[in-house]
PDB file of C-alpha atoms in Angstrom:
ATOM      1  CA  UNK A   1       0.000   0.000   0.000  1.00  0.00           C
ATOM      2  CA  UNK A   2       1.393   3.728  -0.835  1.00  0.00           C
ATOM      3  CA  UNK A   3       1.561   5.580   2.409  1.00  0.00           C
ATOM      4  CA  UNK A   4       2.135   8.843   0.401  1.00  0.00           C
ATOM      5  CA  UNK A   5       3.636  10.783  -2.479  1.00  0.00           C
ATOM      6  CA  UNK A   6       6.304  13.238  -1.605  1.00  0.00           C
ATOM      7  CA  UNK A   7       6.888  16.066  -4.145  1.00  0.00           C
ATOM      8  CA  UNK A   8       9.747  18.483  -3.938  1.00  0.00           C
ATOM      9  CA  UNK A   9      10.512  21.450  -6.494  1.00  0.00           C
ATOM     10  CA  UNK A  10      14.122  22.024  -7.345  1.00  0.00           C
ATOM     11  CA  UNK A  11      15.389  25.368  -6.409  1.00  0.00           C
ATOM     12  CA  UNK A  12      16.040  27.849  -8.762  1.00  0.00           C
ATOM     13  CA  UNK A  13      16.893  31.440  -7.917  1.00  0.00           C
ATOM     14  CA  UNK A  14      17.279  33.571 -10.373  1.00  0.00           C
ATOM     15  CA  UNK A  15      16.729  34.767 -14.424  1.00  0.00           C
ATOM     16  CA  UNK A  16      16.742  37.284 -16.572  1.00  0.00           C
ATOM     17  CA  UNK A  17      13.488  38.570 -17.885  1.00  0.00           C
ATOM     18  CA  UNK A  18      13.359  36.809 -21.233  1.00  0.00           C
ATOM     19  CA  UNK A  19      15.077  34.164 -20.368  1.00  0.00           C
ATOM     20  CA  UNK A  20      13.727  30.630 -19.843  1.00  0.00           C
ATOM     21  CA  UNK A  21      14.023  28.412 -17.043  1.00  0.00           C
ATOM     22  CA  UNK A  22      13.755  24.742 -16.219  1.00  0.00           C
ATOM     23  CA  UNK A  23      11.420  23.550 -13.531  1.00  0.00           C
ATOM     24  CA  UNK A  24      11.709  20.156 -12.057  1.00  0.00           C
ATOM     25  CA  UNK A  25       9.547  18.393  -9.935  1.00  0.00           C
ATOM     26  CA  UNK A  26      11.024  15.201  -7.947  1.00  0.00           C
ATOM     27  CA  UNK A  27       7.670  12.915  -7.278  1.00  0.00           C
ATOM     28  CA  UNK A  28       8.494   9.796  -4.644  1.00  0.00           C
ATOM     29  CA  UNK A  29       6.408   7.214  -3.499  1.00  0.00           C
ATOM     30  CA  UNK A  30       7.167   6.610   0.122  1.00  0.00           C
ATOM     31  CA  UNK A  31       4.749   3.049   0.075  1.00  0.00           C
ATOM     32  CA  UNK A  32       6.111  -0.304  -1.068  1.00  0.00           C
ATOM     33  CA  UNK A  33       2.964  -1.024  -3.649  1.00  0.00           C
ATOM     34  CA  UNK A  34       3.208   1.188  -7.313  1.00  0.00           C
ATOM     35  CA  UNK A  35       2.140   4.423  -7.523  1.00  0.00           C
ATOM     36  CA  UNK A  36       0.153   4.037 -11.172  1.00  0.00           C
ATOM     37  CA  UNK A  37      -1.274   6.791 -13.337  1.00  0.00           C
ATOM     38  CA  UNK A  38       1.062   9.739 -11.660  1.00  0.00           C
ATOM     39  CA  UNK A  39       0.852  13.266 -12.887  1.00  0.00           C
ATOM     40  CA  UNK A  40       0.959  16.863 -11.704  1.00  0.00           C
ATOM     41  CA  UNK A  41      -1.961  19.203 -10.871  1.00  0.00           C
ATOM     42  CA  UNK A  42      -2.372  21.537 -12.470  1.00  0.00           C
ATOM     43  CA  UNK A  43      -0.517  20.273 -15.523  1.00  0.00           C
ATOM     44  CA  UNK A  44       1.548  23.788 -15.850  1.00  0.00           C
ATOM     45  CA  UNK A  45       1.813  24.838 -12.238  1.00  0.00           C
ATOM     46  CA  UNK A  46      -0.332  27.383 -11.860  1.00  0.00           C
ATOM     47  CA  UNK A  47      -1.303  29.358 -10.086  1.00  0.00           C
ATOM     48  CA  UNK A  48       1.994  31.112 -10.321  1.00  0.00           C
ATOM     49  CA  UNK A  49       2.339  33.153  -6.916  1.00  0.00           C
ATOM     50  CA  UNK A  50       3.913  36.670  -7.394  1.00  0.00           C
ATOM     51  CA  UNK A  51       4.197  39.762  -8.843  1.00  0.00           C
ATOM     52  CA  UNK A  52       6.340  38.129 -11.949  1.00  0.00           C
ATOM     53  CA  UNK A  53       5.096  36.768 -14.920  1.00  0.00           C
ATOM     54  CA  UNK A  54       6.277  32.988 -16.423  1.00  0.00           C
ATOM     55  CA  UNK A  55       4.773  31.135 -18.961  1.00  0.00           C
ATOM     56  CA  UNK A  56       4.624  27.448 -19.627  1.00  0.00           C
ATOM     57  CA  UNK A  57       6.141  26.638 -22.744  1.00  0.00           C
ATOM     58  CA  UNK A  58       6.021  22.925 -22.160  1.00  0.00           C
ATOM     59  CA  UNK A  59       3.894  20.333 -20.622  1.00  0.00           C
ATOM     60  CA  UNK A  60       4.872  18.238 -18.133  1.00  0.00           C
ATOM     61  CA  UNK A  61       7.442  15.476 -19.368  1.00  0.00           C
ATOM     62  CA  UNK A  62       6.199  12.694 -18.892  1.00  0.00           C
ATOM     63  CA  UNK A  63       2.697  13.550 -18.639  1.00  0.00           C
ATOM     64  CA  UNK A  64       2.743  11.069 -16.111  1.00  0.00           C
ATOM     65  CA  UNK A  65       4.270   8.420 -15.034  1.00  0.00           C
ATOM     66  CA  UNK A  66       3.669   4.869 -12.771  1.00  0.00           C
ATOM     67  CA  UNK A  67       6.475   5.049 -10.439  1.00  0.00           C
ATOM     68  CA  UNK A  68       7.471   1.779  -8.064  1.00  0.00           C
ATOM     69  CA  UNK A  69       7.399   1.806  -4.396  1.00  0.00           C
ATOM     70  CA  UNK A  70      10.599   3.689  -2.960  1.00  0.00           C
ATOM     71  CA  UNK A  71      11.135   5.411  -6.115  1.00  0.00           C
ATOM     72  CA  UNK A  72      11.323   8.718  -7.819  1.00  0.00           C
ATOM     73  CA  UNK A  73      10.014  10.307 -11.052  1.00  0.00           C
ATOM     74  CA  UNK A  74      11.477  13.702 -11.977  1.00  0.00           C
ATOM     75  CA  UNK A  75       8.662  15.661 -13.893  1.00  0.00           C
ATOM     76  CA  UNK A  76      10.221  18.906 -16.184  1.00  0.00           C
ATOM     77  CA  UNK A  77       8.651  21.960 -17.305  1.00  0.00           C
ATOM     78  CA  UNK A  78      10.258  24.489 -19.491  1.00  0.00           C
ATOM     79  CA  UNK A  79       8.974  28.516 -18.497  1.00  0.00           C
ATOM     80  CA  UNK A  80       9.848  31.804 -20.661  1.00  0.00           C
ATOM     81  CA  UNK A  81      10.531  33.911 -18.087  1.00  0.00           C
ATOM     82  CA  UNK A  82       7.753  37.296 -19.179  1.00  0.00           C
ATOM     83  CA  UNK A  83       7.423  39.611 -16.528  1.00  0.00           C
ATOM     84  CA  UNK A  84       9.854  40.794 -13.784  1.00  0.00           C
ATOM     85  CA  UNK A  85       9.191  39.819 -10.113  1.00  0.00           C
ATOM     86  CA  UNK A  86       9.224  37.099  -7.757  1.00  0.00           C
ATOM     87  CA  UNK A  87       7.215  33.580  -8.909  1.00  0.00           C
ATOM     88  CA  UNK A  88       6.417  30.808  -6.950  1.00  0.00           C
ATOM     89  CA  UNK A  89       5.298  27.855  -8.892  1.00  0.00           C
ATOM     90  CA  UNK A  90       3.267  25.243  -7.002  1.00  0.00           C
ATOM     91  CA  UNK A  91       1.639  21.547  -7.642  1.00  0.00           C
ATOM     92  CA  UNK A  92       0.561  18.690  -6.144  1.00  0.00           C
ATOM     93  CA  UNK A  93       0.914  14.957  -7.789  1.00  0.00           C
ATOM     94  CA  UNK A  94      -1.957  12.495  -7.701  1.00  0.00           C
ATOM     95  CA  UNK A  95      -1.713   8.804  -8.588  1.00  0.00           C
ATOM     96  CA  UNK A  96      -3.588   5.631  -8.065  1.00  0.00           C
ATOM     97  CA  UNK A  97      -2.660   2.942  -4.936  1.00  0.00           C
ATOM     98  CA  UNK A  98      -1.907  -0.150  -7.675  1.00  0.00           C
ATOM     99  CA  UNK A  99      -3.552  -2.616  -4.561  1.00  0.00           C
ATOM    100  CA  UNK A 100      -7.123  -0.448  -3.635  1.00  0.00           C
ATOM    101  CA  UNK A 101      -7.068   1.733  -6.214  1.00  0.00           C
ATOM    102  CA  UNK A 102      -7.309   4.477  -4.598  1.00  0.00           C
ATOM    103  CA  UNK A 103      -6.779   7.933  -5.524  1.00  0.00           C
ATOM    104  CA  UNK A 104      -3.420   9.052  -3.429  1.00  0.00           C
ATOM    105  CA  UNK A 105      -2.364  13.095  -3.628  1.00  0.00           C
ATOM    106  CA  UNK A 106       0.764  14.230  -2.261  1.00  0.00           C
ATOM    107  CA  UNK A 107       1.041  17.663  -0.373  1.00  0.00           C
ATOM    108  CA  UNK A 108       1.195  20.599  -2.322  1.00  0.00           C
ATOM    109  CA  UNK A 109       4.559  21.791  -2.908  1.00  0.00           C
ATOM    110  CA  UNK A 110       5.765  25.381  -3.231  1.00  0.00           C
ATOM    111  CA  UNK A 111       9.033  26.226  -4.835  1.00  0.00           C
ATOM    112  CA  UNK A 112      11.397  28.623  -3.409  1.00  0.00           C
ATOM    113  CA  UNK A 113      11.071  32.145  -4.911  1.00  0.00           C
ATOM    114  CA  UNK A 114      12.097  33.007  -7.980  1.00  0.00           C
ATOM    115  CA  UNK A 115      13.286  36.453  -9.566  1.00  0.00           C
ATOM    116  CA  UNK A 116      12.821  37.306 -12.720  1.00  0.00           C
ATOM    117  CA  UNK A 117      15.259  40.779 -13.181  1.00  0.00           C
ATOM    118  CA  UNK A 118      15.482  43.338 -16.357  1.00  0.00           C
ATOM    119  CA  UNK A 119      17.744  42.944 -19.150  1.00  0.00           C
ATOM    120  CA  UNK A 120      20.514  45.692 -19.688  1.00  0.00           C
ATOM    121  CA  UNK A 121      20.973  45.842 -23.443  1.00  0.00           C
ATOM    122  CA  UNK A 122      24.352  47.301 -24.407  1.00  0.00           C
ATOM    123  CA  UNK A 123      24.187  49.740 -27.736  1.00  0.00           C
ATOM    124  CA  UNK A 124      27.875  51.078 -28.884  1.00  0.00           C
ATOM    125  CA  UNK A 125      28.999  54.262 -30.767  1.00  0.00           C
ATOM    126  CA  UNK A 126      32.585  54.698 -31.966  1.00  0.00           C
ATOM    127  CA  UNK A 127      34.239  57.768 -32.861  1.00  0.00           C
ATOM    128  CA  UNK A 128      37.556  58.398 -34.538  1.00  0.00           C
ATOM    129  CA  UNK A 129      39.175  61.720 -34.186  1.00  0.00           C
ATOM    130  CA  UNK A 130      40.616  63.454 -36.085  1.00  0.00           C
ATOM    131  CA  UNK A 131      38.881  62.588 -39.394  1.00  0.00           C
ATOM    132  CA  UNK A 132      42.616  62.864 -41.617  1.00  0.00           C
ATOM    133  CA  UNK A 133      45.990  62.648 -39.367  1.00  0.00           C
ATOM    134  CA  UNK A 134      49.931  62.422 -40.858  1.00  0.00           C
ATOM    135  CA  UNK A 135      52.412  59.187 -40.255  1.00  0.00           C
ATOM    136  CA  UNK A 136      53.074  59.098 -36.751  1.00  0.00           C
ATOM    137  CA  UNK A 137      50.113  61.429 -35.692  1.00  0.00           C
ATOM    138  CA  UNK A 138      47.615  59.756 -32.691  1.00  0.00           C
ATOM    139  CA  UNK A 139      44.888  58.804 -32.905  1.00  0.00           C
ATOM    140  CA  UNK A 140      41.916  58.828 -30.702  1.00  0.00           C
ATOM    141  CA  UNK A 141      39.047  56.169 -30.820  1.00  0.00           C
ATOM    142  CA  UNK A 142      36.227  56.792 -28.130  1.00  0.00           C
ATOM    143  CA  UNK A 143      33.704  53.866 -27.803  1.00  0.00           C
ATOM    144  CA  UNK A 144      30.303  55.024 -26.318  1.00  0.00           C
ATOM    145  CA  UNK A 145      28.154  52.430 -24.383  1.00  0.00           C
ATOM    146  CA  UNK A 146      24.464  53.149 -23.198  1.00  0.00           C
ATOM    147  CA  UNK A 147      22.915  50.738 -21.503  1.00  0.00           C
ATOM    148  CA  UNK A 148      19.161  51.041 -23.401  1.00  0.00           C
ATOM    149  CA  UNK A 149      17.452  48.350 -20.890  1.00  0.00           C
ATOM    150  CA  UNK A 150      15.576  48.199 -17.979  1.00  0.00           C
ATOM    151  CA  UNK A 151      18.448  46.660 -15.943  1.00  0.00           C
ATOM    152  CA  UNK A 152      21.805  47.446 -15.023  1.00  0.00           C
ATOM    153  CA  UNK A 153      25.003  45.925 -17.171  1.00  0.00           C
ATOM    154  CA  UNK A 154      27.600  45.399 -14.205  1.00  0.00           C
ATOM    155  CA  UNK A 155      31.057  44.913 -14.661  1.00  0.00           C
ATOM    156  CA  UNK A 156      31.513  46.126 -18.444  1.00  0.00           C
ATOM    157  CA  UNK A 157      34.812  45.666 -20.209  1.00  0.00           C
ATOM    158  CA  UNK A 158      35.668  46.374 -23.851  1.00  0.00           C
ATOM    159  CA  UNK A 159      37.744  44.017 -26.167  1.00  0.00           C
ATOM    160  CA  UNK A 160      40.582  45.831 -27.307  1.00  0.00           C
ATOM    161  CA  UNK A 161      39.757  47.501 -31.424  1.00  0.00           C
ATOM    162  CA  UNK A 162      41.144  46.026 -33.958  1.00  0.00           C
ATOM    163  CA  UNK A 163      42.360  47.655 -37.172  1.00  0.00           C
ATOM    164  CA  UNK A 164      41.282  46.469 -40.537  1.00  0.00           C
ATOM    165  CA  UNK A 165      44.097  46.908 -42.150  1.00  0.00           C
ATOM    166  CA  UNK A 166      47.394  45.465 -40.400  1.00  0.00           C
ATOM    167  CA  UNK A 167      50.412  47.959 -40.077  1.00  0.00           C
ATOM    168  CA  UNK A 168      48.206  51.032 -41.066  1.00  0.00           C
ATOM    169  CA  UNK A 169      48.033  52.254 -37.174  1.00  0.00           C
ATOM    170  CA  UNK A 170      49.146  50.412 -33.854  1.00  0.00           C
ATOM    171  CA  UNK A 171      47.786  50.651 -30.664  1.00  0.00           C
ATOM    172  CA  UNK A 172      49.767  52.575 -28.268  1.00  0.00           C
ATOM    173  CA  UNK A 173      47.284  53.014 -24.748  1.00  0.00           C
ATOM    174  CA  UNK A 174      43.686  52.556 -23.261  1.00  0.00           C
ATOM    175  CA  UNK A 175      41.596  51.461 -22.560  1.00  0.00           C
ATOM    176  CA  UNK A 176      41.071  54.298 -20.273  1.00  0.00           C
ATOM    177  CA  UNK A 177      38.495  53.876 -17.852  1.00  0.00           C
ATOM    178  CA  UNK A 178      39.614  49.779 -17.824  1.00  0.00           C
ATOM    179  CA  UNK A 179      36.092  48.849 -17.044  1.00  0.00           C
ATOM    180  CA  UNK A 180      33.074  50.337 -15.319  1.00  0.00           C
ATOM    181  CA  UNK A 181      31.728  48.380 -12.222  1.00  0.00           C
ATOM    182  CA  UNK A 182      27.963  48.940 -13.386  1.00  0.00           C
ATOM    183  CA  UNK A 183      26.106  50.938 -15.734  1.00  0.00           C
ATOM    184  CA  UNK A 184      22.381  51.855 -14.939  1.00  0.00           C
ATOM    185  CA  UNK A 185      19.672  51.609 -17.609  1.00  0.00           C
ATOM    186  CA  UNK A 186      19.794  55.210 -19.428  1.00  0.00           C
ATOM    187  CA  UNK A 187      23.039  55.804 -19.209  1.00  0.00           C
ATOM    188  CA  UNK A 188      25.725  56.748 -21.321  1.00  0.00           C
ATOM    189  CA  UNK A 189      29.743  55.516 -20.757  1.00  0.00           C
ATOM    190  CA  UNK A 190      33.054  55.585 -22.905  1.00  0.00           C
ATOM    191  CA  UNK A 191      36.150  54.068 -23.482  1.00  0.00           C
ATOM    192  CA  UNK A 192      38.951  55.600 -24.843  1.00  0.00           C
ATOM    193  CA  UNK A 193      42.399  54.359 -26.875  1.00  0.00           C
ATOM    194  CA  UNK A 194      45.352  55.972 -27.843  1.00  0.00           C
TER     195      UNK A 194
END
């Protein structure tokens, strides 16, 4: 006889809005006799506790499952990650005592909190200046960043520029800031080489 089904969601803690996430729920039967006919309710989770916003982009897989006494069954969702905030997702499983036939639901289960956070999106500007220089004049290239997101880019670096045309200028210094610790959504930065 199944004395019960024990769910547990895996934690997850964090994602970026846009992003999508995997949610997996670990289903064991605690009773010696099969657990048959095993699936989640409600099929995608819901309802979705929070002020974020997730959306199911897959079923449950498996749909369900007969799992053996003592064992586990790992049910997987896949969630695009739509709206930032904290989400909760929650579920129970229900499955069928193989000996009475009886209908057996585990507990619900909550998982922790997640939080969905802004993008930063990164757009670049670079300038050259001057326009027309002599052999052996410098050169100054200034690369303007501005973080056109909701969220903030932290710890932003530049590659070093490349030329397209070997020999035709050399790099001598920069970049100058090396790297800015964050950048907040609406603002502007540069980077300048020598």
């Amino acid at each position: 006889q199944i004395r019960r089904i024990y769910v547990f969601i895996e934690r997850i803690s964090r994602a970026n809005m846009g992003s999508v996430v995997i949610v997996r729920m670990f289903v064991t039967n605690t009773g010696t006799a099969n657990a048959l006919n095993v699936h989640v309710n409600p099929p995608d989770l819901s309802p979705l506790l929070g002020n974020g916003g997730a959306i199911d982009i897959s079923l449950p897989s498996p749909a369900n499952r007969s799992i053996a006494g003592y064992a586990t069954e790992i049910f997987t969702w896949t969630f695009s990650c739509e709206g930032t905030g904290t989400v909760v997702f929650s579920g129970i499983a229900t499955g069928q005592d193989q000996n009475s036939l009886l209908t057996v639901n585990s507990p619900t289960a909550l998982s922790n909190m997640l939080d969905i956070e802004s993008n930063a999106y990164l757009s670049a500007d670079a300038f050259i200046s001057p326009a027309t220089v002599n052999i052996g004049q410098a050169i100054m290239l200034r690369l303007r960043l501005t973080d056109t997101g909701l969220g903030n880019a932290d710890n932003v670096v530049p590659f070093k520029p490349g030329v397209s045309v070997p020999g035709i200028a050399t790099y001598s210094t920069g970049p100058s800031p090396a790297s800015y610790a964050s950048v907040t959504s609406g603002v502007s930065v540069e980077f300048t080489w020598i």
